[in-house]
Short mmCIF file of C-alpha atoms and ligand atoms in Angstrom, two decimals:
data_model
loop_
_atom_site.label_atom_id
_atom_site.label_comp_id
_atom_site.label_asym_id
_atom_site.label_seq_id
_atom_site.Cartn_x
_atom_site.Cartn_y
_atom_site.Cartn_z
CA UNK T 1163 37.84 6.63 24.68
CA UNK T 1164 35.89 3.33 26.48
CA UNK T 1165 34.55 1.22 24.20
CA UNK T 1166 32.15 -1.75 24.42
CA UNK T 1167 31.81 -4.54 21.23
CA UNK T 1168 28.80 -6.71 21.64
CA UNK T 1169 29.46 -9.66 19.38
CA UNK T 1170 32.60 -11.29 18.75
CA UNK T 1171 32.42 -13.34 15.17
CA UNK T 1172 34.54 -11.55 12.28
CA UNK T 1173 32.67 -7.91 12.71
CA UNK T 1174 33.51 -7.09 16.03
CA UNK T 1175 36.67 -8.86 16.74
CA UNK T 1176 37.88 -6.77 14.12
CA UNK T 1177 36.24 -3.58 14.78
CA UNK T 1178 37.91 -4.21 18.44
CA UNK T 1179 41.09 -4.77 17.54
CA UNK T 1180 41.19 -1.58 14.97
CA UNK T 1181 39.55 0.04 18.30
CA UNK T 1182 42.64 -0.95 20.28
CA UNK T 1183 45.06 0.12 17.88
CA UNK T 1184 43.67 3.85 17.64
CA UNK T 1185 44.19 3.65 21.58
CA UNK T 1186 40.25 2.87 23.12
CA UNK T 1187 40.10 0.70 26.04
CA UNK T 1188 38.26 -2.06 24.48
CA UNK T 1189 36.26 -4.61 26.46
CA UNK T 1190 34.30 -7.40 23.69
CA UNK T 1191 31.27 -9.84 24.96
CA UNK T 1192 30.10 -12.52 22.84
CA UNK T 1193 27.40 -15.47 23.34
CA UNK T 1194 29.28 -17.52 20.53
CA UNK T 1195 28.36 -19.83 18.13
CA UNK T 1196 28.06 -17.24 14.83
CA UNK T 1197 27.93 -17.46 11.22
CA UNK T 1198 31.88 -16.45 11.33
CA UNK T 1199 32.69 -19.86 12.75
CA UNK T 1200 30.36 -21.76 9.89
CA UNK T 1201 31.97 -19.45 7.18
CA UNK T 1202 33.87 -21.29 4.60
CA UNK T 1203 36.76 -18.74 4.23
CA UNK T 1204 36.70 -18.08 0.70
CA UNK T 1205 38.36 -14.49 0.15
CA UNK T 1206 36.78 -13.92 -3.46
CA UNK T 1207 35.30 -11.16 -4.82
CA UNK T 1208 35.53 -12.14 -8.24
CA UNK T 1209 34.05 -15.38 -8.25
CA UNK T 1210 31.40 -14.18 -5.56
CA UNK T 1211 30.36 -11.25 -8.00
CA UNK T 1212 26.14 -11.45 -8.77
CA UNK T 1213 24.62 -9.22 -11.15
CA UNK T 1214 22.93 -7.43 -8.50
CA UNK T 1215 25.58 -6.79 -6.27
CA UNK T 1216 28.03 -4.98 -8.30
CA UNK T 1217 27.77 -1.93 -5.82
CA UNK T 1218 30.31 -4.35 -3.60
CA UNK T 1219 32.53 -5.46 -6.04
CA UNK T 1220 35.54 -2.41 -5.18
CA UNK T 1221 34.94 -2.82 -1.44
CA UNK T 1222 35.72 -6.45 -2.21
CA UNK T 1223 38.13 -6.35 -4.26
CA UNK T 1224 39.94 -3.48 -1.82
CA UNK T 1225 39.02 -5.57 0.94
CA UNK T 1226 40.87 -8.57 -0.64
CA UNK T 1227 44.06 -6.79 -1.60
CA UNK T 1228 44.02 -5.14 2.46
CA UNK T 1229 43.94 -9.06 3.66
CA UNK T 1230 47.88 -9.99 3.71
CA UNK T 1231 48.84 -6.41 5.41
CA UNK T 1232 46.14 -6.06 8.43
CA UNK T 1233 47.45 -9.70 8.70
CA UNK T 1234 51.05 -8.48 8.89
CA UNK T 1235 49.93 -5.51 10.98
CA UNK T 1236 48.50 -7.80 13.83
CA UNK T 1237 51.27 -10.28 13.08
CA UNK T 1238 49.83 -12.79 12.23
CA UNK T 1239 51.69 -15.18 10.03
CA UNK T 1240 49.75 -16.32 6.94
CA UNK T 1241 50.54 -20.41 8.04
CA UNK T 1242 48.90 -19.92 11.32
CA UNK T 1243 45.50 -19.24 9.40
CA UNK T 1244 45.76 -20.85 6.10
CA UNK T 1245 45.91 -17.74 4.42
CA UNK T 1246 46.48 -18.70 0.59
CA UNK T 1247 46.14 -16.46 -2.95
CA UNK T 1248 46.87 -18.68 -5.38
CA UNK T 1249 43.48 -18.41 -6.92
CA UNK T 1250 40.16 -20.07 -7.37
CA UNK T 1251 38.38 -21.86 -10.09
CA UNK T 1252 34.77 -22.07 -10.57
CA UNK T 1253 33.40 -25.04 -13.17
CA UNK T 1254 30.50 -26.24 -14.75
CA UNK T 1255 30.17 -30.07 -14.54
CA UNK T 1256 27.50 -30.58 -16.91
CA UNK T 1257 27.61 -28.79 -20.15
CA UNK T 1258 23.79 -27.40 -19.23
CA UNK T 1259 25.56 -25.25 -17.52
CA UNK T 1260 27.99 -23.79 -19.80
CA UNK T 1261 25.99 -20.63 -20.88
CA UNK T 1262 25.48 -19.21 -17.98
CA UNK T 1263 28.89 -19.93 -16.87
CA UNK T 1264 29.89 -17.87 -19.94
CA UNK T 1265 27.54 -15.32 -19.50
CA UNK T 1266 29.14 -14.22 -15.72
CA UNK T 1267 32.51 -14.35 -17.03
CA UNK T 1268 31.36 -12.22 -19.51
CA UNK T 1269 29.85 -10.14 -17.04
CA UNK T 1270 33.36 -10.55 -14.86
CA UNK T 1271 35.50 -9.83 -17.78
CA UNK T 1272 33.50 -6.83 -18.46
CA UNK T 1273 33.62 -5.45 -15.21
CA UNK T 1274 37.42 -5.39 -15.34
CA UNK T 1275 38.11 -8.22 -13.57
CA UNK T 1276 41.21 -10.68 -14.29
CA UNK T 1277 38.95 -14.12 -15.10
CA UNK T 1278 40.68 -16.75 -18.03
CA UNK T 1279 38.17 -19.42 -19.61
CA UNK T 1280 39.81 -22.35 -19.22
CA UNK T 1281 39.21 -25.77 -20.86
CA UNK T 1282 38.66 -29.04 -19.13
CA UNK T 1283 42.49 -30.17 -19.98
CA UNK T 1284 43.51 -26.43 -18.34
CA UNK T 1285 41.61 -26.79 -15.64
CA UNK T 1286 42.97 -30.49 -14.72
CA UNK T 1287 46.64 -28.44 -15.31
CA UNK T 1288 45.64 -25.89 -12.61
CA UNK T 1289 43.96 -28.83 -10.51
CA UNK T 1290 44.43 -32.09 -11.13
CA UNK T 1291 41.94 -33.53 -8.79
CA UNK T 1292 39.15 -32.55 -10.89
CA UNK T 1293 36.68 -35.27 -12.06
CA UNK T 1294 35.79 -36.32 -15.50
CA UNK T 1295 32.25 -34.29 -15.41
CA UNK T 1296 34.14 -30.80 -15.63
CA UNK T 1297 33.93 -29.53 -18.91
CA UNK T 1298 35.41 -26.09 -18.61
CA UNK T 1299 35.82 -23.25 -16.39
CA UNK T 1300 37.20 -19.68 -15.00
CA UNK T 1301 40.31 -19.24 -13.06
CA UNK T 1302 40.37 -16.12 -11.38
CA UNK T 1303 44.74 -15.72 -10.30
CA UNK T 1304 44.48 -13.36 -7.11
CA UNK T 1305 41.74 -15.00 -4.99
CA UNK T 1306 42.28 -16.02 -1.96
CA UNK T 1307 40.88 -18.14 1.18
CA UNK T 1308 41.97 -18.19 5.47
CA UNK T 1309 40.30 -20.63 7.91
CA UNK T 1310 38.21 -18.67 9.68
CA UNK T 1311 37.98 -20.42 12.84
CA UNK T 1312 42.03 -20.39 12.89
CA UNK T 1313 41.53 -16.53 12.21
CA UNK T 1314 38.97 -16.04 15.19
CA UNK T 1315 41.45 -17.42 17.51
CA UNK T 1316 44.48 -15.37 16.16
CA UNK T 1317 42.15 -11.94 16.56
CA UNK T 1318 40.75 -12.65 19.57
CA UNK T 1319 43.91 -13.30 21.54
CA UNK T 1320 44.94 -9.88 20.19
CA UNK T 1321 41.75 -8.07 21.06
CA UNK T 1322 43.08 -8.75 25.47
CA UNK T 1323 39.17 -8.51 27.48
CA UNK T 1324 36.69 -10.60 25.04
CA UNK T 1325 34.22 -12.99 27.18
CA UNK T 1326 31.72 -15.34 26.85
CA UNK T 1327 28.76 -14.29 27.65
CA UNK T 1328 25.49 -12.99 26.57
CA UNK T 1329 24.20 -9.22 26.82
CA UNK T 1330 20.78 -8.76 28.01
CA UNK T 1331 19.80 -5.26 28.25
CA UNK T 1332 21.81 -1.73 26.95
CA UNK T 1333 20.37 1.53 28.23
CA UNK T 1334 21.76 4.89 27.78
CA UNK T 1335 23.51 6.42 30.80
CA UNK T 1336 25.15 9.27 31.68
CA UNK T 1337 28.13 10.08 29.43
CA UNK T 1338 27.19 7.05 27.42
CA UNK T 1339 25.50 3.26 27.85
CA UNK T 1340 24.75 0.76 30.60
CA UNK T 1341 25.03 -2.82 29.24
CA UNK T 1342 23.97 -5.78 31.19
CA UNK T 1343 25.27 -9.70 30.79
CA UNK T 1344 23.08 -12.57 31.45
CA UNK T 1345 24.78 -13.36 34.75
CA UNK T 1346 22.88 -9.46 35.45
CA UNK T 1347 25.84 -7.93 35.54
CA UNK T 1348 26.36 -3.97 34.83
CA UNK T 1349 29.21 -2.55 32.46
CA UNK T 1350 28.98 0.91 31.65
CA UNK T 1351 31.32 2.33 28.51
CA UNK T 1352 31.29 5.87 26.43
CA UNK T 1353 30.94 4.00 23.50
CA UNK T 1354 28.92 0.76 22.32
CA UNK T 1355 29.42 -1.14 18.91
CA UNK T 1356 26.82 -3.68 18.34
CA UNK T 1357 28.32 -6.45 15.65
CA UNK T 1358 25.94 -8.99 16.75
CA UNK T 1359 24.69 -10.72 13.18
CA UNK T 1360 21.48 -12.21 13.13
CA UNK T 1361 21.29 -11.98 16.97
CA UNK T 1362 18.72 -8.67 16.21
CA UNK T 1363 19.42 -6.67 19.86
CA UNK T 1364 15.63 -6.35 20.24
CA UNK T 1365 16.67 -4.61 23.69
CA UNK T 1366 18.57 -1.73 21.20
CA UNK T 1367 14.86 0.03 20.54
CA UNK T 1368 15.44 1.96 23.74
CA UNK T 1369 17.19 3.71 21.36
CA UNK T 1370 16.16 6.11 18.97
CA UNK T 1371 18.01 6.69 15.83
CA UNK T 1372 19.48 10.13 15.36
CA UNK T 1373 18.14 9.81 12.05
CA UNK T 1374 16.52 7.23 9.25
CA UNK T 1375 19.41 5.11 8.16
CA UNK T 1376 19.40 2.33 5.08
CA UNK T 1377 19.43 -0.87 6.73
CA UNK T 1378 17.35 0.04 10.04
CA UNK T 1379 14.12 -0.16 10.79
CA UNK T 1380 12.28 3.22 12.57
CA UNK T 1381 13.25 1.97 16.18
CA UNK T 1382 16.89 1.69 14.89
CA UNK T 1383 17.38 -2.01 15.29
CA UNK T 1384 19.15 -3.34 12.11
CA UNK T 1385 16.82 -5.19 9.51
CA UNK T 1386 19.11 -8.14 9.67
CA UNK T 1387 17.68 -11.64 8.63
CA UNK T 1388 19.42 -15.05 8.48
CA UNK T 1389 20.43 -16.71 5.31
CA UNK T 1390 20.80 -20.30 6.06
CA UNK T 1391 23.92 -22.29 4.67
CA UNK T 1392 24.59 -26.06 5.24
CA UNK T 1393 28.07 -27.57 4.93
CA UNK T 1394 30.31 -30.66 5.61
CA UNK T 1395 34.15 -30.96 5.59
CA UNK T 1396 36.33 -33.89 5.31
CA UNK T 1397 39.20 -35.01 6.80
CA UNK T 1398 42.32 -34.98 4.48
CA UNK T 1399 43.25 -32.62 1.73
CA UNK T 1400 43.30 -34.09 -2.18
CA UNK T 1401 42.46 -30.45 -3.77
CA UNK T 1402 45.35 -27.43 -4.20
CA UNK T 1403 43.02 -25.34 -4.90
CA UNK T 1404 39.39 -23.93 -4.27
CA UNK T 1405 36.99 -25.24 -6.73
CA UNK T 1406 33.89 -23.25 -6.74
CA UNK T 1407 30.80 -26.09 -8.96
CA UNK T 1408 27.88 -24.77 -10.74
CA UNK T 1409 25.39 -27.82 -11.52
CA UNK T 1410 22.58 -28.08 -13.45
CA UNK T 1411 20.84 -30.75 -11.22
CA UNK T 1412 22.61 -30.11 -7.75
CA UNK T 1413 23.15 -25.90 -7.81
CA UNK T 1414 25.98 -24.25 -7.05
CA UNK T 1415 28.16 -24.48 -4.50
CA UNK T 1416 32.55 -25.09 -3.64
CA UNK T 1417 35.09 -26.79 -2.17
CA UNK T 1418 37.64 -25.10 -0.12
CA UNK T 1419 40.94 -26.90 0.85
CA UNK T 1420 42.52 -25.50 4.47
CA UNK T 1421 45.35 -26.81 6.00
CA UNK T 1422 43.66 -29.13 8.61
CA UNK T 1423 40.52 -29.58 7.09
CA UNK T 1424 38.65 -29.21 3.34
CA UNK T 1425 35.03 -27.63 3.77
CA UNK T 1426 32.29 -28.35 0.97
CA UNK T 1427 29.33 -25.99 1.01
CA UNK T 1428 27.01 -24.49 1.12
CA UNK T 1429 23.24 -24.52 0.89
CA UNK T 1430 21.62 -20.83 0.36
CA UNK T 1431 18.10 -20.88 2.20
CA UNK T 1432 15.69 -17.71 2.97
CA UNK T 1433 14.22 -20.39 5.78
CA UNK T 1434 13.96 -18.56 9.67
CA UNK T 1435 17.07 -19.63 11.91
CA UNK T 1436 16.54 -23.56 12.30
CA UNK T 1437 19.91 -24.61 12.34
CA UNK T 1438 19.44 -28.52 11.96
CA UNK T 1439 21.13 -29.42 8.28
CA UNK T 1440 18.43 -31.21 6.08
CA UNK T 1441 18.70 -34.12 4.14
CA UNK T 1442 17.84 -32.41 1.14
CA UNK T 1443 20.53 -29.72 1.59
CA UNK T 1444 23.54 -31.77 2.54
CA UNK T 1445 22.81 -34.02 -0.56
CA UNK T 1446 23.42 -31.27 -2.88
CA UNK T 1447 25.66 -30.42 -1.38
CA UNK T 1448 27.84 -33.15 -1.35
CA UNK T 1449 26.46 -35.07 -4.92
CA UNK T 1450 27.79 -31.26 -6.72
CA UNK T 1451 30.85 -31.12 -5.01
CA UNK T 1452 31.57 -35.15 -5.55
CA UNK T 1453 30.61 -34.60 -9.47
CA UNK T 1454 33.49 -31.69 -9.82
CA UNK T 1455 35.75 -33.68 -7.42
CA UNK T 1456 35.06 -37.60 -6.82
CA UNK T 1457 38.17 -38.36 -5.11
CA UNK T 1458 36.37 -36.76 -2.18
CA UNK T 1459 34.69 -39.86 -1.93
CA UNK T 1460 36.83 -41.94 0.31
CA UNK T 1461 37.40 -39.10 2.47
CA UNK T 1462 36.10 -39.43 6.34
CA UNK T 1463 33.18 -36.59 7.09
CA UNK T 1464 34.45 -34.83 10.40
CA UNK T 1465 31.74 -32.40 10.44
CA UNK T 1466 28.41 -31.41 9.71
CA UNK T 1467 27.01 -27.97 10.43
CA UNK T 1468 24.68 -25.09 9.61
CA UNK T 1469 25.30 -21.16 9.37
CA UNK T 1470 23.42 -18.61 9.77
CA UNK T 1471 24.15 -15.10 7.00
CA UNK T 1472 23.34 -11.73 8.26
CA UNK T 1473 21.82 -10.14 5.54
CA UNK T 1474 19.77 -6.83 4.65
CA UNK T 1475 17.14 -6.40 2.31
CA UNK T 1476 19.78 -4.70 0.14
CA UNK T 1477 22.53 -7.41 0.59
CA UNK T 1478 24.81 -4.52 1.51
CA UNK T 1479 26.96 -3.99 4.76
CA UNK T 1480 25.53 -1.84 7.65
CA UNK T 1481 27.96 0.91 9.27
CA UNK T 1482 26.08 3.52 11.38
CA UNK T 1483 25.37 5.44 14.16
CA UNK T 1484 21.85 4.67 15.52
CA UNK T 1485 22.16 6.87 18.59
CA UNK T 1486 24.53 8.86 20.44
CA UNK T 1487 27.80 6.73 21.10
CA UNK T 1488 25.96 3.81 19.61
CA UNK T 1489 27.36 1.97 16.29
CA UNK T 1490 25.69 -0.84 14.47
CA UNK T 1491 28.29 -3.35 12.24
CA UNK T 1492 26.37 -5.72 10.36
CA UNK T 1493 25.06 -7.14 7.45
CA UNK T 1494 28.25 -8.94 5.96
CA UNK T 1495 25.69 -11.61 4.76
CA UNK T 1496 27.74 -14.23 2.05
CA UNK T 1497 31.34 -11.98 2.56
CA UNK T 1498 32.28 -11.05 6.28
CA UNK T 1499 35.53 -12.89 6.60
CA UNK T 1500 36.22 -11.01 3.48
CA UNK T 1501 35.02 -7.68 4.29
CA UNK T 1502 35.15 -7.08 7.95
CA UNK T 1503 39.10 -6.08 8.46
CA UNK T 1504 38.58 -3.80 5.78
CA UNK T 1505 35.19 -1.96 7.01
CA UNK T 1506 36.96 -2.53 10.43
CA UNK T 1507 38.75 -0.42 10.02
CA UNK T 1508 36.01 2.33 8.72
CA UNK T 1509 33.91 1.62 12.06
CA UNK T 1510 36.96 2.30 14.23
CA UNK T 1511 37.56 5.70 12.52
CA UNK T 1512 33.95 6.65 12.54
CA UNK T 1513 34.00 5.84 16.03
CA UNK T 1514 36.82 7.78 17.23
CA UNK T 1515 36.32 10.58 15.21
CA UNK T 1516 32.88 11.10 17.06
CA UNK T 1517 34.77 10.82 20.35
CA UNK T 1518 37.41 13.76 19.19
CA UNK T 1519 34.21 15.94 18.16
C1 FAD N 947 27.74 -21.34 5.50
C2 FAD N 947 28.44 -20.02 5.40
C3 FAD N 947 29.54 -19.87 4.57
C4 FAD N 947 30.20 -18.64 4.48
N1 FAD N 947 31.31 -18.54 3.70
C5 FAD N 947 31.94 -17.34 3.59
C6 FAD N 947 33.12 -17.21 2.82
O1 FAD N 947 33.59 -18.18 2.23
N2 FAD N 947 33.71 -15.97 2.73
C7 FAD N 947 33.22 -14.88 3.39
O2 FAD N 947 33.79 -13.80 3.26
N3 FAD N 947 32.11 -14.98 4.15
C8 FAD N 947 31.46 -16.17 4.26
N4 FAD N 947 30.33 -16.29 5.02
C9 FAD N 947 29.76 -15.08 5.60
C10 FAD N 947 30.41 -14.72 6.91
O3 FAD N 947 30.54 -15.86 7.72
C11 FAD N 947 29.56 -13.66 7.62
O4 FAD N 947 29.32 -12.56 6.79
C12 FAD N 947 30.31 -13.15 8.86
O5 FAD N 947 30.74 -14.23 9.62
C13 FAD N 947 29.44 -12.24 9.68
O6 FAD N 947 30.20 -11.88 10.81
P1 FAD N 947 29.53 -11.11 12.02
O7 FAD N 947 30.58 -10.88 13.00
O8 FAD N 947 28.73 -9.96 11.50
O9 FAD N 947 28.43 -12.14 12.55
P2 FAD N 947 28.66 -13.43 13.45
O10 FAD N 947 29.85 -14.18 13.05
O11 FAD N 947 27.34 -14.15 13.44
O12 FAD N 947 28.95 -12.86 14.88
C14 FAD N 947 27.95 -12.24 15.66
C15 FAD N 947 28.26 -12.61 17.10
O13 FAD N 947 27.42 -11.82 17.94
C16 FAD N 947 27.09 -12.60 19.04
N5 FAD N 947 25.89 -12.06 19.66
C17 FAD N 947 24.66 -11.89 19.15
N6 FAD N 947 23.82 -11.38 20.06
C18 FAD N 947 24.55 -11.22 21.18
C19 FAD N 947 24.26 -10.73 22.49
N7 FAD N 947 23.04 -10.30 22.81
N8 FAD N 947 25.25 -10.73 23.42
C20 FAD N 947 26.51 -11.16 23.12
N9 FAD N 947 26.83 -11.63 21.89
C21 FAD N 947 25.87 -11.65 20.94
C22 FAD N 947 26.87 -13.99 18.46
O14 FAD N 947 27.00 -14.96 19.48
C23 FAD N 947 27.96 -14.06 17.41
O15 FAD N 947 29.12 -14.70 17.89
C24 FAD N 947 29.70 -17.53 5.18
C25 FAD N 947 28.62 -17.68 6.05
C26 FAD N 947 28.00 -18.92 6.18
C27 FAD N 947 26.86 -19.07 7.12
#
């Protein structure tokens, strides 16, 4: 089997790569720049859990426990991406906050999950860089977090043919689809996956779905919209570990210490795909995450940027077959880096088990 990936953030590097190892020829283009490069790299299903989304919670918490062996099974060494599971904390730093705090680890504790309330001196034992407005807090042991843009490169360089460059048009052609690049440029392939995140392929309605699928509209191009998120990171570690901030005044948001760099995030905005940061946004931002943490304050700001979630109206994951030997992976909205090696791995199957029919 001949397989073409059209995107190349988290989704389809990692569909290609599961591609590769089931034996397709594997060829991946991508116009860069995606939400997988502004993700944060938090590996956490159990802080991440909402009320509404408990649908995802086994996916994530499978997804999770998958990380360290597809890691192993591309070797990839868990220094080379910052992988780390020594667990997450998530705080209240004004005591407005405390019931609702309680309430979700309720909710957590309830759903199974291992969660211990902690108090502000067992917090400070856990991480002693936090600040004197925590007042208590859930540690949750077996999260994790990876730098995602150390975890792109790693993929990609195992995934062989992955360009730069835009695709324009995809057509079905004999025996399966014509794709062409920017430069106009043909490729032809058996198969296409199209992992593209908020980049909608508008030129996919050629296309008719084989049937009505959740997540598609009725020409079969994913419902996917864009979920803005503003961040910063510093230069210069002073946290062990990642401290996630609920604030009465400032929202909530987290703090995520990688090797080379410690990103603080993120804003949450229903607002089109403008991707200049806004005063407004990077304040909270940064006033939340200095309240749970203040020795952040001397730290030198080395970047300032703005993602862009691919969500669906259900917040869940999209995995299907819109037309003959055409696959749609998308919709990994607040938890690709999490999810996609997992579903990967699903898409791959799905794929070649079409191609052996
Ligand atoms: C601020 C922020 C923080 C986040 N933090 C976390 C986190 O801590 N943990 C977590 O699990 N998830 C996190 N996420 C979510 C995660 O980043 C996304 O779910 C994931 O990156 C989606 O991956 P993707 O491959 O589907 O999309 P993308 O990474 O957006 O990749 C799609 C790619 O397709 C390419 N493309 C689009 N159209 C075309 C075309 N026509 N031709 C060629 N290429 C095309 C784009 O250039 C892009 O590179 C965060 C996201 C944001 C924005």
């Amino acid at each position: 089997m001949d397989a073409i990936v059209v995107g190349g953030g988290m989704a389809g590097l990692c569909a290609a790569v599961e591609l590769k190892k089931l034996g397709a020829d594997v060829k991946l283009f991508d116009a860069g720049a995606g939400a997988s490069l502004a993700a944060a790299g938090m590996l956490a299903p159990v802080h991440e859990l909402e009320y509404t989304e408990i649908d995802l919670l086994r996916t994530g918490l499978a997804a999770r426990d998958f990380y360290p062996l597809w890691l192993d099974a591309l070797d990839i060494k868990a220094d080379a991406v910052g992988l780390d599971f020594s667990g997450a904390l998530e705080v209240a730093v004004d005591a407005r906050e405390l019931p609702e705090l309680k309430r979700h680890f309720d909710f957590q504790r309830n759903a199974g999950l291992k969660v211990e309330w902690l108090e502000a001196s067992g917090l400070r034992e856990i991480e002693p860089a936090l600040g004197p407005d925590v007042c208590a807090g859930v540690f949750a042991p077996d999260e994790g977090r990876v730098d995602p843009r150390l975890l792109l490169q790693q993929i990609k360089s195992r995934v062989g043919y992955a360009v730069q460059r835009r695709i324009v048009s995809v057509e079905p052609a004999a025996n399966g689809v014509k794709i062409t690049d920017e430069a106009g440029r043909f490729h032809y392939s058996q198969y296409l996956l199209l992992a593209t995140g908020i980049g909608i392929p508008a030129f996919c309605s050629g296309f008719s779905p084989t049937e009505p699928v959740p997540g598609l509209d009725v020409a079969g191009t994913p419902k996917i919209f864009p979920v803005r998120g503003e961040m910063v990171s510093v230069g210069g570690g002073v946290l062990k570990t990642t401290v996630r901030i609920r604030s009465k005044r400032f929202g909530r948001g987290y703090v995520v210490p990688h090797p080379e760099r410690t990103i603080i995030g993120s804003t949450s905005e229903e607002r089109g795909r403008d991707l200049s940061p806004t005063f407004g946004g990077l304040s909270d931002v940064m006033q939340r995450a200095y309240c749970a943490v203040p020795a952040l304050y001397d730290l030198p700001v080395t970047e300032i940027w703005t993602g862009l979630r691919p969500a669906t109206l259900s917040r869940k994951p999209v995995v299907e077959k819109i037309a003959p030997r055409v696959f749609v992976f998308n919709g990994l909205y607040r938890h690709g880096i999490l999810l996609a090696p997992y579903l990967a791995v699903q898409v791959a199957k799905t794929m070649a088990d079409d191609a052996n029919r």
